[in-house]
Short mmCIF file of C-alpha atoms and ligand atoms in Angstrom, two decimals:
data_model
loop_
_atom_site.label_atom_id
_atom_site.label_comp_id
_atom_site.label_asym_id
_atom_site.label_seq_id
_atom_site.Cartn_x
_atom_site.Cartn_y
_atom_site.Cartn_z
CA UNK A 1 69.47 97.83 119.55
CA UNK A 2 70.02 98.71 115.52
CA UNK A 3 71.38 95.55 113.71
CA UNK A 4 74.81 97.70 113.54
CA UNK A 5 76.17 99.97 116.31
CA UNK A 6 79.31 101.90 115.54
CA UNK A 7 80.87 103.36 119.29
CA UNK A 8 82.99 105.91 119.44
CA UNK A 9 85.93 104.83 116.57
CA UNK A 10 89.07 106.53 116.77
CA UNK A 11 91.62 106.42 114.65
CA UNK A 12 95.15 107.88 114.49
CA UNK A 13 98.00 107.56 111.69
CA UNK A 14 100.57 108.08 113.60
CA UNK A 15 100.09 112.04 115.10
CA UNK A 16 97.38 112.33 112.60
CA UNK A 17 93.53 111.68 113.93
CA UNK A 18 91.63 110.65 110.87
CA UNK A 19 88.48 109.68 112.97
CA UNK A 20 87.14 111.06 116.18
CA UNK A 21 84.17 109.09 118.01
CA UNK A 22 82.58 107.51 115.11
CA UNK A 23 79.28 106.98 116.12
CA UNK A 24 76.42 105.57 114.17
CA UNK A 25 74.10 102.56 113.98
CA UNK A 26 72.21 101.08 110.84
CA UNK A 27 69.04 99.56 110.75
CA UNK A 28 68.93 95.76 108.67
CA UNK A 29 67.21 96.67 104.78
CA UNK A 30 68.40 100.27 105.50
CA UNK A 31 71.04 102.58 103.30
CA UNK A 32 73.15 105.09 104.77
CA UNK A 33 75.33 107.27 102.11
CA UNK A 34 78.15 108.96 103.60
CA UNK A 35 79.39 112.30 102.21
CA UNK A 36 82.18 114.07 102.58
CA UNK A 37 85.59 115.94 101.05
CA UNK A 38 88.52 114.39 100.65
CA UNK A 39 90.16 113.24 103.46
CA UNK A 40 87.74 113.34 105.66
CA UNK A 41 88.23 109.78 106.93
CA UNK A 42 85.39 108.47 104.81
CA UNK A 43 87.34 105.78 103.18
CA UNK A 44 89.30 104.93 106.47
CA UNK A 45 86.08 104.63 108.27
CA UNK A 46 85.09 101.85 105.85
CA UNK A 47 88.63 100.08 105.83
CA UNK A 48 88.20 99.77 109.91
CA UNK A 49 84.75 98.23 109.68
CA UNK A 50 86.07 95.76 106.92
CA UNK A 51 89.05 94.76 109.58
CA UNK A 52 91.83 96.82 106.96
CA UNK A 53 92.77 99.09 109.80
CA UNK A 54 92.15 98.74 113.13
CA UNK A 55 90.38 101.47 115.35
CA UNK A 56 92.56 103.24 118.42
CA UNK A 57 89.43 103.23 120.11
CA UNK A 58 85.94 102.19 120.07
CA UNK A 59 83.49 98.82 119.61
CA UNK A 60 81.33 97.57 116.64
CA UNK A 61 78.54 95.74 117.31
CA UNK A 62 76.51 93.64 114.66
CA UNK A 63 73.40 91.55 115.28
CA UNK A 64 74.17 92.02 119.10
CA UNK A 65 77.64 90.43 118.81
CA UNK A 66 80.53 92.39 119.38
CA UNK A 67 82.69 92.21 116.56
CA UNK A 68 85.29 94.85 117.71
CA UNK A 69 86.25 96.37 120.90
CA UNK A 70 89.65 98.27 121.28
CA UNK A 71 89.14 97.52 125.06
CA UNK A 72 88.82 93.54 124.44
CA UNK A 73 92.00 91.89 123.05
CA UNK A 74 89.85 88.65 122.41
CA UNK A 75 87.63 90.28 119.92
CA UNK A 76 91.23 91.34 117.86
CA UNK A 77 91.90 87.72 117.03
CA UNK A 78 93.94 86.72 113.54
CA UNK A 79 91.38 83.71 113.48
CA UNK A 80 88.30 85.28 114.83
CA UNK A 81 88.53 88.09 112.89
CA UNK A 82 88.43 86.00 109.25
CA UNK A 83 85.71 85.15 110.21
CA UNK A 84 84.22 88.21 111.26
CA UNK A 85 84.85 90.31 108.61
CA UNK A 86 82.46 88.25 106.51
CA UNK A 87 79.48 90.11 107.97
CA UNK A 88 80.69 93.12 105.76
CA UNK A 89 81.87 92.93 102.15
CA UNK A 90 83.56 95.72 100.55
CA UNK A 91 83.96 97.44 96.84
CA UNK A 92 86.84 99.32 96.13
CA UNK A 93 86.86 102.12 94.20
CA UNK A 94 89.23 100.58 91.80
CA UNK A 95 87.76 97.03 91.85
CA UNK A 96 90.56 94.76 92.56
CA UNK A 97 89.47 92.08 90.62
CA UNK A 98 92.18 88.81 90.34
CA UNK A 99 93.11 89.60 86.77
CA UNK A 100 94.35 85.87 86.13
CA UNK A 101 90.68 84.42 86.63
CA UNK A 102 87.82 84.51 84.81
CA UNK A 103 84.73 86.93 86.02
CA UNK A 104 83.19 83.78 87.12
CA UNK A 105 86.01 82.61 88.99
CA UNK A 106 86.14 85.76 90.44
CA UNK A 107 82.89 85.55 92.46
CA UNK A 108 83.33 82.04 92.91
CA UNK A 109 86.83 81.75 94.34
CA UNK A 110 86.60 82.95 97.65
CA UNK A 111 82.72 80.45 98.46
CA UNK A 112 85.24 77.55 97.24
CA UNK A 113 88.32 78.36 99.19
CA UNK A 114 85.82 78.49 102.34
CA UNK A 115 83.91 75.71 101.00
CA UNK A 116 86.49 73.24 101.97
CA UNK A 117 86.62 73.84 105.07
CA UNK A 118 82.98 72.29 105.69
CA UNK A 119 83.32 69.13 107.51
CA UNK A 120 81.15 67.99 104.61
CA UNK A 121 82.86 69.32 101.65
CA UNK A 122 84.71 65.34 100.67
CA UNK A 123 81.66 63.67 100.97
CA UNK A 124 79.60 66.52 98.73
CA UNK A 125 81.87 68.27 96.98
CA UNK A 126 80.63 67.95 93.27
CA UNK A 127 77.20 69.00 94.76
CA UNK A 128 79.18 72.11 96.69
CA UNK A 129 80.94 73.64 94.13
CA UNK A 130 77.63 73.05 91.65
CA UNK A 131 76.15 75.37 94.29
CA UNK A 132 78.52 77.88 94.05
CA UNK A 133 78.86 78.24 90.31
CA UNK A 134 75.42 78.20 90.28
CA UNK A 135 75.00 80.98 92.37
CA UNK A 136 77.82 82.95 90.94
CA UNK A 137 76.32 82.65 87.26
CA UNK A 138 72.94 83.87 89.60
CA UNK A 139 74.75 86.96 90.63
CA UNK A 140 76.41 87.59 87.17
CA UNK A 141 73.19 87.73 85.78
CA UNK A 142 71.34 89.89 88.28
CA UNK A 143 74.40 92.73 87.77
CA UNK A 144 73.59 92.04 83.75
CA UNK A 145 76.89 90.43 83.09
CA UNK A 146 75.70 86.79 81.92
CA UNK A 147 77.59 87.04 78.72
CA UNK A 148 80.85 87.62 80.01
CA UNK A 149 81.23 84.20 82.70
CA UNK A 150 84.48 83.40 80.89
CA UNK A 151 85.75 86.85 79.85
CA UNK A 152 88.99 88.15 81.64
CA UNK A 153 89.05 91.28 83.69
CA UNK A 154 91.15 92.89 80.84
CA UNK A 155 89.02 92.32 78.57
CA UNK A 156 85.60 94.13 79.85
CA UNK A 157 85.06 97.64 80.50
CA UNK A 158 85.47 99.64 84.02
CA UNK A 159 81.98 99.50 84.78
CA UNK A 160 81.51 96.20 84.09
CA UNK A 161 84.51 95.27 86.17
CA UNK A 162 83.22 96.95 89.23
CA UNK A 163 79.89 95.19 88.34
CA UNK A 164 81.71 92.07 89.06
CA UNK A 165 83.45 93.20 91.91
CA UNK A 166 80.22 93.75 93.48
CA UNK A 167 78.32 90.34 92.74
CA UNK A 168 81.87 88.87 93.89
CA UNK A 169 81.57 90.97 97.18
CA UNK A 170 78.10 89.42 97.12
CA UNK A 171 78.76 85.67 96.51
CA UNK A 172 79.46 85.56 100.29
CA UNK A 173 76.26 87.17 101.12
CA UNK A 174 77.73 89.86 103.55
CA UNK A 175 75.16 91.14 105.90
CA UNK A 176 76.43 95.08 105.15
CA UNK A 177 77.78 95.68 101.94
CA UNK A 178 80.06 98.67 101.92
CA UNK A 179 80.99 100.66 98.96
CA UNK A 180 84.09 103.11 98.46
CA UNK A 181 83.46 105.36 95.91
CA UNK A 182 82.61 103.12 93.85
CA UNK A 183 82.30 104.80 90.37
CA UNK A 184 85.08 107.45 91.41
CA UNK A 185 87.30 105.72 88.59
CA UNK A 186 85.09 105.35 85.75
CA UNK A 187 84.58 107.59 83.15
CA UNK A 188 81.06 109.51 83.35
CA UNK A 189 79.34 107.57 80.80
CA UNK A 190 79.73 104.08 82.35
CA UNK A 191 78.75 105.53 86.18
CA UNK A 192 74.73 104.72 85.31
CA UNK A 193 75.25 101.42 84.69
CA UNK A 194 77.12 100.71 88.35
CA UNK A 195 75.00 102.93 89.65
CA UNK A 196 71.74 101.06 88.52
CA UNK A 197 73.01 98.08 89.99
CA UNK A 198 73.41 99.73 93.92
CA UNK A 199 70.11 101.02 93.27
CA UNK A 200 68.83 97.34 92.50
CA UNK A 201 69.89 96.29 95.08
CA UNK A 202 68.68 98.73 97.45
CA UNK A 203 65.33 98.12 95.92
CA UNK A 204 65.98 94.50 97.40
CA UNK A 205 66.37 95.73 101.04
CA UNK A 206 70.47 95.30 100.72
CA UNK A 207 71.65 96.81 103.81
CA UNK A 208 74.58 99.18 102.27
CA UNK A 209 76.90 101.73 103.27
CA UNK A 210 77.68 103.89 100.18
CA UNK A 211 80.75 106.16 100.52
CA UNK A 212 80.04 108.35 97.38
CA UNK A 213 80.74 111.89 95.61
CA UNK A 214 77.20 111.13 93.29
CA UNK A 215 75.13 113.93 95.47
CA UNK A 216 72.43 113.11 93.51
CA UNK A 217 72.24 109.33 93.57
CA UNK A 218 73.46 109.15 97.85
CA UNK A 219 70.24 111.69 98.28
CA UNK A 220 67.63 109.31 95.71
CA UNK A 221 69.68 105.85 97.42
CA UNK A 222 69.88 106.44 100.70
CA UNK A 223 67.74 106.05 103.78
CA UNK A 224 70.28 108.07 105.45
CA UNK A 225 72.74 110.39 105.30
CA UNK A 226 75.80 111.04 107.35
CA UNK A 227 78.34 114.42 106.36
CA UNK A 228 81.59 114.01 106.94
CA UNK A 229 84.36 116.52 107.74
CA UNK A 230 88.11 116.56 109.55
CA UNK A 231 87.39 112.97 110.93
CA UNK A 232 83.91 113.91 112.95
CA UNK A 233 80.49 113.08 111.65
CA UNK A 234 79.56 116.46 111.49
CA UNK A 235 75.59 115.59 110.59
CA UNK A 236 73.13 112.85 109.84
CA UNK A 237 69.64 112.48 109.27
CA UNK A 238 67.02 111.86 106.22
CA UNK A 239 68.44 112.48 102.83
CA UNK A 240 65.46 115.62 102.22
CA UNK A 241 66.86 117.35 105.22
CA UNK A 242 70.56 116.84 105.41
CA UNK A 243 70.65 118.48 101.59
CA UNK A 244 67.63 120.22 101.58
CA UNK A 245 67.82 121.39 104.73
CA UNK A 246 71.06 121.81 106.59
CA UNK A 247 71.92 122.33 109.78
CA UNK A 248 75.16 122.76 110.09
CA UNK A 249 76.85 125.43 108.79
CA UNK A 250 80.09 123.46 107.38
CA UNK A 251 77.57 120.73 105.32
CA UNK A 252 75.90 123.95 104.08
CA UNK A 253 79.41 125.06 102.15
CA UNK A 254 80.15 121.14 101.26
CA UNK A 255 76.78 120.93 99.28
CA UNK A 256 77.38 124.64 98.09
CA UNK A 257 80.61 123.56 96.59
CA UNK A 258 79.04 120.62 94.97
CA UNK A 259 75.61 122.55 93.15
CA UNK A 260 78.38 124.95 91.65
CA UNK A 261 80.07 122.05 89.98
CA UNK B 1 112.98 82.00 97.18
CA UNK B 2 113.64 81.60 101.48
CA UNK B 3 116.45 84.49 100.89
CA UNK B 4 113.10 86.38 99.16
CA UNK B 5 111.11 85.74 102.47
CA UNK B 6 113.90 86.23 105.06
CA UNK B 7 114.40 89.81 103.39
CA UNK B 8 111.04 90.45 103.63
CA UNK B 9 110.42 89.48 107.19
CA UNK B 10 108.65 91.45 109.52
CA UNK B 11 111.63 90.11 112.23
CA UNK B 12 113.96 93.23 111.45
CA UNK B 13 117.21 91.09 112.57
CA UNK B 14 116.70 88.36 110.56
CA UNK B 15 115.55 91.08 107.80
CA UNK B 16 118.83 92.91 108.21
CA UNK B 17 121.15 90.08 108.39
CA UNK B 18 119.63 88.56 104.94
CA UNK B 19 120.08 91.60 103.08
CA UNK B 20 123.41 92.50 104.41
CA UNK B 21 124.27 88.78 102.62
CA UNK B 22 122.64 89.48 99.31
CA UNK B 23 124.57 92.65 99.74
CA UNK B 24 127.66 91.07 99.83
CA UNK B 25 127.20 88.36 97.55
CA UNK B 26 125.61 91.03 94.49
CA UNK B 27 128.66 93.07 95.45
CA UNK B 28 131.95 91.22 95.23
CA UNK B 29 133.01 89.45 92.08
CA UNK B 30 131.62 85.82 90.95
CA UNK B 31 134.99 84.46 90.61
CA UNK B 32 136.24 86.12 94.05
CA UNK B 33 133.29 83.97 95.45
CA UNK B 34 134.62 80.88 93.67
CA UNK B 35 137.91 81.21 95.12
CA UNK B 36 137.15 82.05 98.52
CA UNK B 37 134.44 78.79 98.80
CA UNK B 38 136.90 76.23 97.39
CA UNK B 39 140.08 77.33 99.13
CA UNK B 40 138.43 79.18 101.87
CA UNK B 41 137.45 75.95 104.63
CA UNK B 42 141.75 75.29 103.67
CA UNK B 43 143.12 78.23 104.79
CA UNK B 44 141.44 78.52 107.75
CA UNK B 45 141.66 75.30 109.08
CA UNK B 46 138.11 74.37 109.17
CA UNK B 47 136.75 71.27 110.15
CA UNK B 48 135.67 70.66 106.61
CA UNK B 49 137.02 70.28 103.13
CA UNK B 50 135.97 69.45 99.81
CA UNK B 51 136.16 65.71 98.30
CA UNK B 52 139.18 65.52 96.53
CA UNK B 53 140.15 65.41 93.29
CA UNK B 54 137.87 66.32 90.22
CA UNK B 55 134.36 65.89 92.00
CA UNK B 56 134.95 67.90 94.63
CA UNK B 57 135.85 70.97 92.44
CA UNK B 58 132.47 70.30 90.66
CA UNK B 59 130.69 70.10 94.39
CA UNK B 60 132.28 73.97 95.46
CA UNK B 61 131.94 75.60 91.95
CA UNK B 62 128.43 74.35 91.99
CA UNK B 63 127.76 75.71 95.85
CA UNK B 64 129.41 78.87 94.85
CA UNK B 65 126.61 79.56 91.96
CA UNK B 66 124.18 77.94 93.84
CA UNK B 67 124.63 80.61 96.42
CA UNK B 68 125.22 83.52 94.03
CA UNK B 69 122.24 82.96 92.04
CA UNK B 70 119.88 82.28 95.10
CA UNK B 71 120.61 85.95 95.79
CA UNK B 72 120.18 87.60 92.58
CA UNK B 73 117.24 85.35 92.35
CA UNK B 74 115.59 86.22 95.51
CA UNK B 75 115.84 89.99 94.28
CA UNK B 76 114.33 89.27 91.76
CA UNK B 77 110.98 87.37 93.83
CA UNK B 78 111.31 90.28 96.28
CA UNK B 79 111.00 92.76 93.91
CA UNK B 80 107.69 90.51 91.95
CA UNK B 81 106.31 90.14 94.88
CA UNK B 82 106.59 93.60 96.47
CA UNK B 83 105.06 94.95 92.76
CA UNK B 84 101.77 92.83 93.64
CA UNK B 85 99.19 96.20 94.37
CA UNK B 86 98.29 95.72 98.08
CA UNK B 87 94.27 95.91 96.97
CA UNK B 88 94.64 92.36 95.71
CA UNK B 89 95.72 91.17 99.06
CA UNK B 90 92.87 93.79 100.81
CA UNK B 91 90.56 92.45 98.58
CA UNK B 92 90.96 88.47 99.33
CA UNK B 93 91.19 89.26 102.96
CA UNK B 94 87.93 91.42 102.81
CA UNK B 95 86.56 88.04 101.34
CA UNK B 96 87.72 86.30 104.15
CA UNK B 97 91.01 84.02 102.74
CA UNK B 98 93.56 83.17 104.99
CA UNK B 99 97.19 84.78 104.36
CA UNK B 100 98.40 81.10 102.41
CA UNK B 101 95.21 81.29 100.34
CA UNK B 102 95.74 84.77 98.82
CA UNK B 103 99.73 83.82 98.66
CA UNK B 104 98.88 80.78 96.31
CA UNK B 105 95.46 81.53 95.02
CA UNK B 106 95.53 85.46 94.36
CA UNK B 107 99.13 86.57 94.00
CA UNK B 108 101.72 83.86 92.80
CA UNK B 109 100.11 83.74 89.30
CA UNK B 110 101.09 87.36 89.01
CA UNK B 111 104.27 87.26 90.46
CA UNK B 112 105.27 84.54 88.29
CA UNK B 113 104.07 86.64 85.41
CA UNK B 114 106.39 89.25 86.53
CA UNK B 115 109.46 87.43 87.42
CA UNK B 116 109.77 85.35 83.92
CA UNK B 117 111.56 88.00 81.93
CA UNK B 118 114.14 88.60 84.94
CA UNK B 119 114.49 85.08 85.47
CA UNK B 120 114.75 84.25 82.03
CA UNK B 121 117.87 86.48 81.64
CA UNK B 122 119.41 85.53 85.09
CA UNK B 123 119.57 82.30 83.99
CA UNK B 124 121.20 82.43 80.50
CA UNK B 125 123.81 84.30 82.91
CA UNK B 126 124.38 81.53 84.66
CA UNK B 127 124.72 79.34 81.74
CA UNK B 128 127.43 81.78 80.63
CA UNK B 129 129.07 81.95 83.95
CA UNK B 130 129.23 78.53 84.59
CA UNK B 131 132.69 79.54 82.47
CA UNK B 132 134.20 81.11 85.65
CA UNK B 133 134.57 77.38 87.11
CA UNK B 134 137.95 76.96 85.30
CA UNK B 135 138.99 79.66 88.01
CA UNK B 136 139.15 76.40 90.59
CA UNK B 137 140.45 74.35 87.73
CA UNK B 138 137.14 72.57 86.91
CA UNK B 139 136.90 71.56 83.58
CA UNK B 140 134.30 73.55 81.67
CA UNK B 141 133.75 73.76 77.81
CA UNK B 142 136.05 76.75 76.87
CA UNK B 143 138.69 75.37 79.16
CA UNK B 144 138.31 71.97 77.12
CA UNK B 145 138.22 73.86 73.87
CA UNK B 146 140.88 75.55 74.94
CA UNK B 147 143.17 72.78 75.15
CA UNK B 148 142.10 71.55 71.81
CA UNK B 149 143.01 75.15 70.34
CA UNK B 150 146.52 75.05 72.24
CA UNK B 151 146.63 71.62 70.07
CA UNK B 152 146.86 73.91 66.89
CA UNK B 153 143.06 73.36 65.74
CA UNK B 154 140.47 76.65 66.19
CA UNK B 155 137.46 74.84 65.40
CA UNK B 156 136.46 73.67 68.97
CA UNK B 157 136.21 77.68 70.14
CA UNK B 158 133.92 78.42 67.41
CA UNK B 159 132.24 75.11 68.40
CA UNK B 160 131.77 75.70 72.14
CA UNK B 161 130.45 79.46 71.07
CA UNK B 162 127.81 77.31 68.84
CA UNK B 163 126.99 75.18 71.88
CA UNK B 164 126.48 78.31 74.15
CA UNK B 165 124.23 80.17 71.66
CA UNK B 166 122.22 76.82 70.76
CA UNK B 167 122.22 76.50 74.73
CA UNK B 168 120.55 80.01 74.86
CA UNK B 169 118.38 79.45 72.31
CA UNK B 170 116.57 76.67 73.96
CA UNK B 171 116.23 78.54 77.14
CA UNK B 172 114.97 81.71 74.94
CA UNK B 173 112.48 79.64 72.98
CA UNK B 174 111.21 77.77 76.42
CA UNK B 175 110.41 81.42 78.64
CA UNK B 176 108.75 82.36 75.46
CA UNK B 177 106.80 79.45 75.99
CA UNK B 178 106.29 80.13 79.78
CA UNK B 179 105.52 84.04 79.12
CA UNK B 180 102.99 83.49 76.20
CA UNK B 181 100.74 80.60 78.78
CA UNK B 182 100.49 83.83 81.01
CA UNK B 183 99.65 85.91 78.65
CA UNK B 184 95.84 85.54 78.87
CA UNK B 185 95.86 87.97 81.63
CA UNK B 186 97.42 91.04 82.25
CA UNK B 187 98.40 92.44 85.56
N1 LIG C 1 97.67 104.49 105.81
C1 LIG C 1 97.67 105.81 106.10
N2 LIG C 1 98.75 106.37 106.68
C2 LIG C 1 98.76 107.68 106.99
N3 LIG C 1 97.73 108.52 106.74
C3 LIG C 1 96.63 108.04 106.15
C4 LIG C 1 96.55 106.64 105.80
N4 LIG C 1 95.34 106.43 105.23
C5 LIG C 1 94.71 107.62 105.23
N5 LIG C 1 95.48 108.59 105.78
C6 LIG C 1 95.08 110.00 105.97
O1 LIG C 1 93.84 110.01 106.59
C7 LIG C 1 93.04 111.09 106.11
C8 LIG C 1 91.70 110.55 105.71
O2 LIG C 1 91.85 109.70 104.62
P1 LIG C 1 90.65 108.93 103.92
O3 LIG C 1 91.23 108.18 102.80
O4 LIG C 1 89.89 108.18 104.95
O5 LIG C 1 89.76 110.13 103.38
P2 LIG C 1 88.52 110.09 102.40
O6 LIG C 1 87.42 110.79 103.10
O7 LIG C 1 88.26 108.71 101.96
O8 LIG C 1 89.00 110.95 101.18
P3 LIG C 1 88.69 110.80 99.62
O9 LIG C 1 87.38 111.47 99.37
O10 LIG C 1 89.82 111.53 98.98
O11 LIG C 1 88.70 109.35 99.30
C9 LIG C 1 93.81 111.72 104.98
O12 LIG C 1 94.36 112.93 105.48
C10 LIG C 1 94.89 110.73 104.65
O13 LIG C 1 96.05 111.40 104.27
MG1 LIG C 2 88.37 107.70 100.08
#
């Protein structure tokens, strides 16, 4: 069994179906890019595995656990489900950073928050939230942002604000990190920069799901690709031969669209 | 700031029958308000009644803006908290925070930072209104200055106008204070 499993996902807004059995598994060190136009359900499919919506229908299994079954009220738990969500972590197109902390704070926050709730944290705390910082300045540094620890997210640009969204997304060492589009709102010349990053840490065996419109960087990134269209996954397979060599006649349009462009 | 939360609620009867009160409050008259609270429990016979006498026409005139200023106030939260984008609230629960811990953590900074401007002027309302208490015959500075004028002097209007604007002053200079401590970060 692949170290995620993705079962038939569903999903309805109310008369609309955005997702029709969703399935597709992901191997641990491995990157799958998902492609697709707009409105495809690419972004919703994300938000369901992240716990933001929840699927109609359908399981998702990581690491052999069952983190989500529509048929299995127990697995749709408020308290469970905090917990559960940290096996993914999630960058938002438009970063969402807290704008009143610092970028350090911003990684760090959330580790603290759950910090306390060790049974340990009283006894060690100085030692705890050492850790954390430590770690945060760690993953400020590997996204090339050590000289801006006490900056405010107003005052650095887009790309380095989604640089700091994804060490924060990081800090709490997701086992799938998912990306939405991630340099859909920053202006060409600051896409490299993010884009470097992702590849980083793909180089690092960071298992990723990268929803993205960079054709060229999901085919050099990605282990996999899945296309996207109406809410099916209409093809997946090796990055050479879902754009090099189509199947399907509705990816062959999609990437026809895109090499006019 | 519990008006703010019951109009929020997700319990639609509770929702409904909190902003059907901040309707009515926002939309009748301050002074009708006044009236109705101190003589109201009177004329219809309730169980209840004011203290007598001077203090207990301080107690109603301070219920009455107690109550009419919890509801312009808790428009005013509603609306702060409502402007918070919902990614900030995606994004701490994608990083697993429980609901409190992204209310005190992640949003009330910014809502605060929102809110001060409306606040600030609600309140140098109320310092203004607090003139509408003569209505039940409490005695507030223009009513006092009054009595002086009546007396043949017209210093003690002027006076109580210097008192009000000196009064405003210190509440201007102390948001500006509050506004400029949040202005490290912009929402
Ligand atoms: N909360 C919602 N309520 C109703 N409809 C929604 C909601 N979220 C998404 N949709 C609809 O679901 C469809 C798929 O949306 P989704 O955002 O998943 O597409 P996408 O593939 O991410 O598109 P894009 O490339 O533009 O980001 C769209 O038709 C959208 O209008
Ligand atoms: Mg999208």
């Amino acid at each position: 069994m692949a170290f995620l499993e993705v079962k038939g996902i569903e999903k309805s807004f109310g008369t609309v179906q955005v997702l029709r059995k969703i399935d597709f598994s992901l191997e641990k060190g491995e990157v799958i890019s998902i492609i697709g136009s707009s409105g495809s359900g690419k972004t919703t499919l994300l938000r369901c595995l992240n716990f933001l919506e929840r699927p109609d229908k359908g399981s998702i299994i990581v690491n052999n656990e069952v983190i989500f079954d529509a048929m299995d009220p127990a697995t749709q738990r408020e308290s469970e489900v905090r917990k559960k969500r940290l096996h993914f972590g999630l960058v938002f197109q438009n970063f969402n950073l807290f704008p009143q902390y610092t970028v350090l704070k911003n990684v760090t926050l959330a580790a603290e928050l759950l910090a306390k709730e060790r049974p340990d944290f009283k006894q060690n705390k100085k030692a705890i939230l050492k850790e954390i910082q430590d770690r945060g300045k760690m993953l400020l540094s590997q996204v090339g942002l050590s000289d801006k620890l006490d900056c405010y997210p107003h005052m650095i640009s887009g790309g380095q604000q989604q640089r700091v969204a994804i060490a924060r997304a990081l800090a709490l060492e997701p086992d799938i990190l998912c990306f939405d589009e991630p340099t859909s709102a920053l202006d060409p010349e600051l896409t490299g920069e993010v884009l470097k990053v992702i590849r980083n840490l793909a180089d690092r065996n960071t298992t990723m799901i990268i929803v993205t419109h960079e054709m060229d960087f999901a085919r050099d990134v990605a282990d996999r690709v899945i296309f996207m269209d109406g809410g099916v996954i209409v093809e997946q397979g090796h990055p050479q031969e879902v754009f090099g060599n189509p199947k399907e006649e509705r990816t062959k349009q999609f990437l026809a669209r895109y090499k006019k462009d | 700031m519990v008006i703010a939360f019951g109009s929020m609620s997700r319990f639609r009867p509770l929702r409904w029958v909190v902003r059907t009160f901040v309707w009515i409050i926002r939309g009748t008259p301050l002074m009708l308000q006044l009236i109705v609270i101190f003589f109201g429990p009177g004329l219809l016979n309730m169980p209840f009644s004011w203290p007598s006498g001077e203090s207990g026409r301080f107690v109603a005139a301070t219920v009455a803006f107690i109550i009419n200023y919890a509801c312009y106030f808790s428009e005013i939260y509603r609306g702060g908290i409502e402007s918070i984008p919902v990614g900030q609230y995606e994004a701490g629960q994608v990083l697993g925070m429980k609901k409190g811990q992204i209310f005190f953590h992640v949003t009330l900074l910014q809502v605060i930072k929102r809110i001060v401007p409306p606040i600030g002027n609600e309140v140098i309302t109320l310092v203004k209104d607090t003139s509408l208490a003569r209505i039940i015959a409490n005695k507030e500075i223009i009513m006092m200055a009054g009595e002086y004028t009546n007396k043949g002097l017209i210093w003690p209007l002027f006076a109580t106008g210097i008192y009000f604007l000196v009064f405003g002053g210190v509440l201007t200079v102390l948001l500006d204070w509050v506004e400029k401590k949040l202005s490290y970060f912009r929402v």
